[in-house]
Structures are given as C-alpha cells and as structure tokens.
PDB file of C-alpha atoms in Angstrom:
ATOM      1  CA  ILE A   1       6.774 -12.848   8.750  1.00 48.00           C
ATOM      2  CA  ILE A   2       4.994 -11.006  11.550  1.00 56.00           C
ATOM      3  CA  PHE A   3       2.803  -9.190   9.029  1.00 67.00           C
ATOM      4  CA  ASP A   4       2.108 -12.508   7.254  1.00 69.00           C
ATOM      5  CA  LYS A   5       0.687 -14.076  10.399  1.00 68.00           C
ATOM      6  CA  ALA A   6      -1.461 -11.097  11.347  1.00 64.00           C
ATOM      7  CA  LEU A   7      -2.728 -10.685   7.802  1.00 71.00           C
ATOM      8  CA  SER A   8      -3.312 -14.401   7.232  1.00 71.00           C
ATOM      9  CA  ASN A   9      -7.017 -13.865   6.492  1.00 71.00           C
ATOM     10  CA  LEU A  10      -6.185 -11.621   3.535  1.00 76.00           C
ATOM     11  CA  GLU A  11      -5.047 -12.659   0.091  1.00 80.00           C
ATOM     12  CA  LYS A  12      -1.462 -11.566  -0.501  1.00 81.00           C
ATOM     13  CA  LEU A  13       0.649 -11.023  -3.581  1.00 84.00           C
ATOM     14  CA  TYR A  14       4.417 -10.907  -3.193  1.00 86.00           C
ATOM     15  CA  LEU A  15       5.892  -8.771  -5.927  1.00 89.00           C
ATOM     16  CA  LYS A  16       9.222  -9.427  -7.596  1.00 91.00           C
ATOM     17  CA  ASN A  17      12.013  -6.960  -6.931  1.00 90.00           C
ATOM     18  CA  ASP A  18      12.061  -6.057 -10.621  1.00 93.00           C
ATOM     19  CA  PHE A  19      10.354  -3.072 -12.267  1.00 94.00           C
ATOM     20  CA  LYS A  20       8.906  -4.874 -15.291  1.00 95.00           C
ATOM     21  CA  LYS A  21       7.919  -8.073 -13.456  1.00 96.00           C
ATOM     22  CA  CYS A  22       6.213  -6.299 -10.551  1.00 93.00           C
ATOM     23  CA  GLU A  23       4.345  -4.054 -13.013  1.00 94.00           C
ATOM     24  CA  GLU A  24       3.093  -7.140 -14.861  1.00 95.00           C
ATOM     25  CA  GLN A  25       2.148  -8.830 -11.572  1.00 93.00           C
ATOM     26  CA  ILE A  26       0.114  -5.908 -10.246  1.00 93.00           C
ATOM     27  CA  LYS A  27      -1.677  -5.316 -13.558  1.00 93.00           C
ATOM     28  CA  SER A  28      -2.520  -8.997 -13.901  1.00 92.00           C
ATOM     29  CA  ALA A  29      -3.764  -9.272 -10.318  1.00 91.00           C
ATOM     30  CA  ILE A  30      -5.990  -6.202 -10.645  1.00 92.00           C
ATOM     31  CA  SER A  31      -7.440  -7.098 -14.048  1.00 91.00           C
ATOM     32  CA  SER A  32      -8.117 -10.753 -13.247  1.00 88.00           C
ATOM     33  CA  ASN A  33      -9.471 -10.458  -9.702  1.00 77.00           C
ATOM     34  CA  ARG A  34     -11.261  -7.120  -9.588  1.00 74.00           C
ATOM     35  CA  TYR A  35     -10.505  -6.586  -5.914  1.00 84.00           C
ATOM     36  CA  HIS A  36     -12.517  -4.143  -3.821  1.00 88.00           C
ATOM     37  CA  TYR A  37      -9.399  -3.074  -1.912  1.00 91.00           C
ATOM     38  CA  ILE A  38      -5.669  -3.276  -2.444  1.00 92.00           C
ATOM     39  CA  PHE A  39      -3.345  -2.432   0.426  1.00 92.00           C
ATOM     40  CA  ALA A  40       0.276  -2.153  -0.638  1.00 92.00           C
ATOM     41  CA  LEU A  41       2.895  -2.053   2.091  1.00 91.00           C
ATOM     42  CA  GLY A  42       6.510  -0.990   1.851  1.00 91.00           C
ATOM     43  CA  GLN A  43       9.295   0.105   4.145  1.00 89.00           C
ATOM     44  CA  LYS A  44      10.926   3.495   3.928  1.00 85.00           C
ATOM     45  CA  PRO A  45      14.378   4.114   5.382  1.00 80.00           C
ATOM     46  CA  ILE A  46      15.003   6.742   8.031  1.00 78.00           C
ATOM     47  CA  ILE A  47      11.336   7.472   8.788  1.00 79.00           C
ATOM     48  CA  LYS A  48       9.813   7.077  12.235  1.00 86.00           C
ATOM     49  CA  SER A  49       6.181   7.563  11.195  1.00 92.00           C
ATOM     50  CA  ILE A  50       3.746   5.612   9.078  1.00 95.00           C
ATOM     51  CA  TYR A  51       3.148   7.368   5.769  1.00 96.00           C
ATOM     52  CA  ILE A  52      -0.096   6.992   3.870  1.00 97.00           C
ATOM     53  CA  GLU A  53       0.821   7.671   0.263  1.00 97.00           C
ATOM     54  CA  LEU A  54      -1.755   9.654  -1.697  1.00 98.00           C
ATOM     55  CA  VAL A  55      -0.233   9.729  -5.198  1.00 97.00           C
ATOM     56  CA  GLY A  56       1.627   7.462  -7.589  1.00 97.00           C
ATOM     57  CA  CYS A  57       3.685   9.408 -10.179  1.00 96.00           C
ATOM     58  CA  SER A  58       5.637   8.753 -13.341  1.00 94.00           C
ATOM     59  CA  ASN A  59       7.220  11.618 -15.254  1.00 90.00           C
ATOM     60  CA  GLU A  60       4.458  14.209 -15.763  1.00 91.00           C
ATOM     61  CA  THR A  61       1.590  11.809 -15.006  1.00 96.00           C
ATOM     62  CA  SER A  62       0.147  11.055 -11.596  1.00 97.00           C
ATOM     63  CA  PHE A  63      -2.794   9.181 -10.171  1.00 97.00           C
ATOM     64  CA  GLN A  64      -4.333   9.957  -6.808  1.00 97.00           C
ATOM     65  CA  THR A  65      -5.647   7.241  -4.531  1.00 97.00           C
ATOM     66  CA  ASN A  66      -9.387   6.695  -4.489  1.00 95.00           C
ATOM     67  CA  PHE A  67      -9.170   5.079  -1.050  1.00 96.00           C
ATOM     68  CA  ASN A  68     -10.758   6.739   1.994  1.00 95.00           C
ATOM     69  CA  TYR A  69      -7.360   7.484   3.501  1.00 96.00           C
ATOM     70  CA  ALA A  70      -8.839   9.792   6.161  1.00 96.00           C
ATOM     71  CA  ALA A  71     -10.472   6.772   7.827  1.00 96.00           C
ATOM     72  CA  LEU A  72      -7.164   4.903   7.800  1.00 96.00           C
ATOM     73  CA  LEU A  73      -5.325   7.948   9.146  1.00 97.00           C
ATOM     74  CA  GLU A  74      -7.847   8.310  11.973  1.00 97.00           C
ATOM     75  CA  TYR A  75      -7.746   4.596  12.801  1.00 96.00           C
ATOM     76  CA  LEU A  76      -3.956   4.382  12.943  1.00 95.00           C
ATOM     77  CA  SER A  77      -3.658   7.649  14.889  1.00 95.00           C
ATOM     78  CA  GLY A  78      -6.293   6.433  17.339  1.00 94.00           C
ATOM     79  CA  SER A  79      -4.245   3.263  17.799  1.00 92.00           C
ATOM     80  CA  GLY A  80      -1.295   5.322  19.023  1.00 92.00           C
ATOM     81  CA  TYR A  81       0.773   5.605  15.854  1.00 92.00           C
ATOM     82  CA  LYS A  82       2.378   8.711  14.432  1.00 93.00           C
ATOM     83  CA  VAL A  83       0.887   8.887  10.934  1.00 96.00           C
ATOM     84  CA  LYS A  84       1.388  11.333   8.097  1.00 96.00           C
ATOM     85  CA  THR A  85       0.100  11.650   4.568  1.00 97.00           C
ATOM     86  CA  SER A  86       2.540  11.992   1.704  1.00 96.00           C
ATOM     87  CA  SER A  87       2.358  12.846  -1.983  1.00 95.00           C
ATOM     88  CA  ASN A  88       5.754  11.310  -2.678  1.00 93.00           C
ATOM     89  CA  ALA A  89       5.836   7.513  -2.722  1.00 94.00           C
ATOM     90  CA  GLY A  90       9.510   7.679  -3.650  1.00 89.00           C
ATOM     91  CA  ASN A  91      11.335   7.000  -6.875  1.00 84.00           C
ATOM     92  CA  TYR A  92      11.854   3.272  -6.699  1.00 88.00           C
ATOM     93  CA  LEU A  93       9.659   0.170  -6.683  1.00 93.00           C
ATOM     94  CA  CYS A  94       7.085   1.445  -4.175  1.00 94.00           C
ATOM     95  CA  ASN A  95       6.086   4.358  -6.376  1.00 96.00           C
ATOM     96  CA  HIS A  96       6.340   2.197  -9.507  1.00 96.00           C
ATOM     97  CA  VAL A  97       3.915  -0.377  -8.114  1.00 96.00           C
ATOM     98  CA  TYR A  98       1.562   2.303  -6.822  1.00 97.00           C
ATOM     99  CA  PHE A  99       1.551   4.268 -10.068  1.00 97.00           C
ATOM    100  CA  HIS A 100       0.881   1.229 -12.243  1.00 96.00           C
ATOM    101  CA  GLY A 101      -1.743  -0.145  -9.871  1.00 96.00           C
ATOM    102  CA  LEU A 102      -3.641   3.145  -9.789  1.00 97.00           C
ATOM    103  CA  LYS A 103      -3.210   3.560 -13.540  1.00 97.00           C
ATOM    104  CA  GLU A 104      -4.711   0.114 -14.197  1.00 95.00           C
ATOM    105  CA  ILE A 105      -7.658   0.922 -11.915  1.00 95.00           C
ATOM    106  CA  TYR A 106      -8.359   4.322 -13.476  1.00 96.00           C
ATOM    107  CA  LEU A 107      -7.882   3.390 -17.135  1.00 95.00           C
ATOM    108  CA  ASN A 108     -10.241   0.429 -16.794  1.00 95.00           C
ATOM    109  CA  SER A 109     -12.755   2.123 -14.464  1.00 94.00           C
ATOM    110  CA  TYR A 110     -12.427  -0.632 -11.883  1.00 93.00           C
ATOM    111  CA  LYS A 111     -14.189  -0.089  -8.582  1.00 91.00           C
ATOM    112  CA  THR A 112     -11.008  -1.150  -6.760  1.00 92.00           C
ATOM    113  CA  HIS A 113      -9.677   1.180  -4.046  1.00 94.00           C
ATOM    114  CA  MET A 114      -5.891   1.130  -3.644  1.00 96.00           C
ATOM    115  CA  ILE A 115      -3.670   2.603  -0.959  1.00 97.00           C
ATOM    116  CA  PHE A 116       0.081   2.426  -0.382  1.00 97.00           C
ATOM    117  CA  ILE A 117       1.415   2.580   3.155  1.00 96.00           C
ATOM    118  CA  HIS A 118       5.056   3.110   4.065  1.00 95.00           C
ATOM    119  CA  THR A 119       6.193   1.872   7.450  1.00 92.00           C
ATOM    120  CA  PRO A 120       9.554   2.418   9.108  1.00 90.00           C
ATOM    121  CA  TYR A 121      11.957  -0.498   8.865  1.00 87.00           C
ATOM    122  CA  LEU A 122      10.616  -3.266  11.079  1.00 80.00           C
ATOM    123  CA  LYS A 123      13.675  -3.058  13.339  1.00 83.00           C
ATOM    124  CA  ASN A 124      12.599   0.535  14.149  1.00 83.00           C
ATOM    125  CA  ILE A 125       9.054  -0.428  15.207  1.00 83.00           C
ATOM    126  CA  SER A 126       8.796  -1.121  18.935  1.00 82.00           C
ATOM    127  CA  ASP A 127       5.859  -3.573  18.674  1.00 84.00           C
ATOM    128  CA  THR A 128       5.557  -5.067  15.201  1.00 84.00           C
ATOM    129  CA  LYS A 129       2.879  -7.531  16.307  1.00 85.00           C
ATOM    130  CA  HIS A 130       0.664  -4.687  17.479  1.00 88.00           C
ATOM    131  CA  LEU A 131       1.163  -2.795  14.212  1.00 90.00           C
ATOM    132  CA  ALA A 132       0.428  -5.897  12.138  1.00 87.00           C
ATOM    133  CA  ASN A 133      -2.723  -6.595  14.151  1.00 88.00           C
ATOM    134  CA  THR A 134      -3.790  -2.951  13.840  1.00 92.00           C
ATOM    135  CA  PHE A 135      -3.463  -3.151  10.049  1.00 90.00           C
ATOM    136  CA  SER A 136      -5.276  -6.478   9.981  1.00 88.00           C
ATOM    137  CA  ASN A 137      -8.167  -5.196  12.106  1.00 90.00           C
ATOM    138  CA  PHE A 138      -8.607  -2.142   9.886  1.00 93.00           C
ATOM    139  CA  PHE A 139      -8.392  -4.071   6.622  1.00 89.00           C
ATOM    140  CA  LEU A 140     -10.823  -6.741   7.809  1.00 86.00           C
ATOM    141  CA  SER A 141     -13.305  -4.118   9.024  1.00 90.00           C
ATOM    142  CA  LEU A 142     -13.922  -2.865   5.476  1.00 87.00           C
TER     143      LEU A 142
END
C-alpha cells in the first residue's frame, strides 16, 4: 500500500500469483501498450539489500536486461541504500515474470526497457515511505 501511494503517478499491473496467468498478463501488457519502461518489483526473503536483477532465465535460455541499471544503482546508492546487482532472479514467480517479459521484448524488438528489483520484505525496511518515494522519483525522472 505504501508503494501504491508513492507510485500513484505510474500505471501499475498487479500480476496473479499463478505461473501461466502472470505470463499471459505480462505478455499482453507489453504487446498491447508498448511501454518505454517496465519496473517489476518483488520481495526476496532474508536479504537486507536491494537487488537489481540483470537476467531472467529459463532452463538453458536467458535474457539480459536492456535497462540502464548502472543509473538506477547509482541513484539508489546515492539515496543511502545498500544495493547490489544479481544475475539470479530466483526460481519462482519473480524470475518467471522477468524471463517472459524480457523474452517478449526481445523476440518482438520492442523498444521497451525492463528491470526487476528485489527489495527485502517490507517489515525489514526501516523507512518504507522513503524507499517508495525514492523509487517514484527515479522512475518519474526517466
């Protein structure tokens, strides 16, 4: 809810907690809207840093983000957050969404730039409003 309020100026898509349905949702959203940017957010247990995911993988196939993640890394770090890059978006829905989103973008040569960001669980973030506003300010600056 805190992220919703801070990101109220951005269009949002809430994905179903189902592999097939979320895959269909992300493909449909990308193909019908031709977004310039897609920012996918997920929570990762046990982590204390923000992770900028660089790759979505499935079996032997992977797609790398085409987003300028260095600018995001610098912005978040400059805002006081501990940020890392990762080439492992996990093996559950986060990676599934990321892989299929990047795949849709690459196979159709869309100009869309997609990034997936893992945050710690919200209960482990000391100031969720500040983090939400930091994300919002970065996203809206593009």
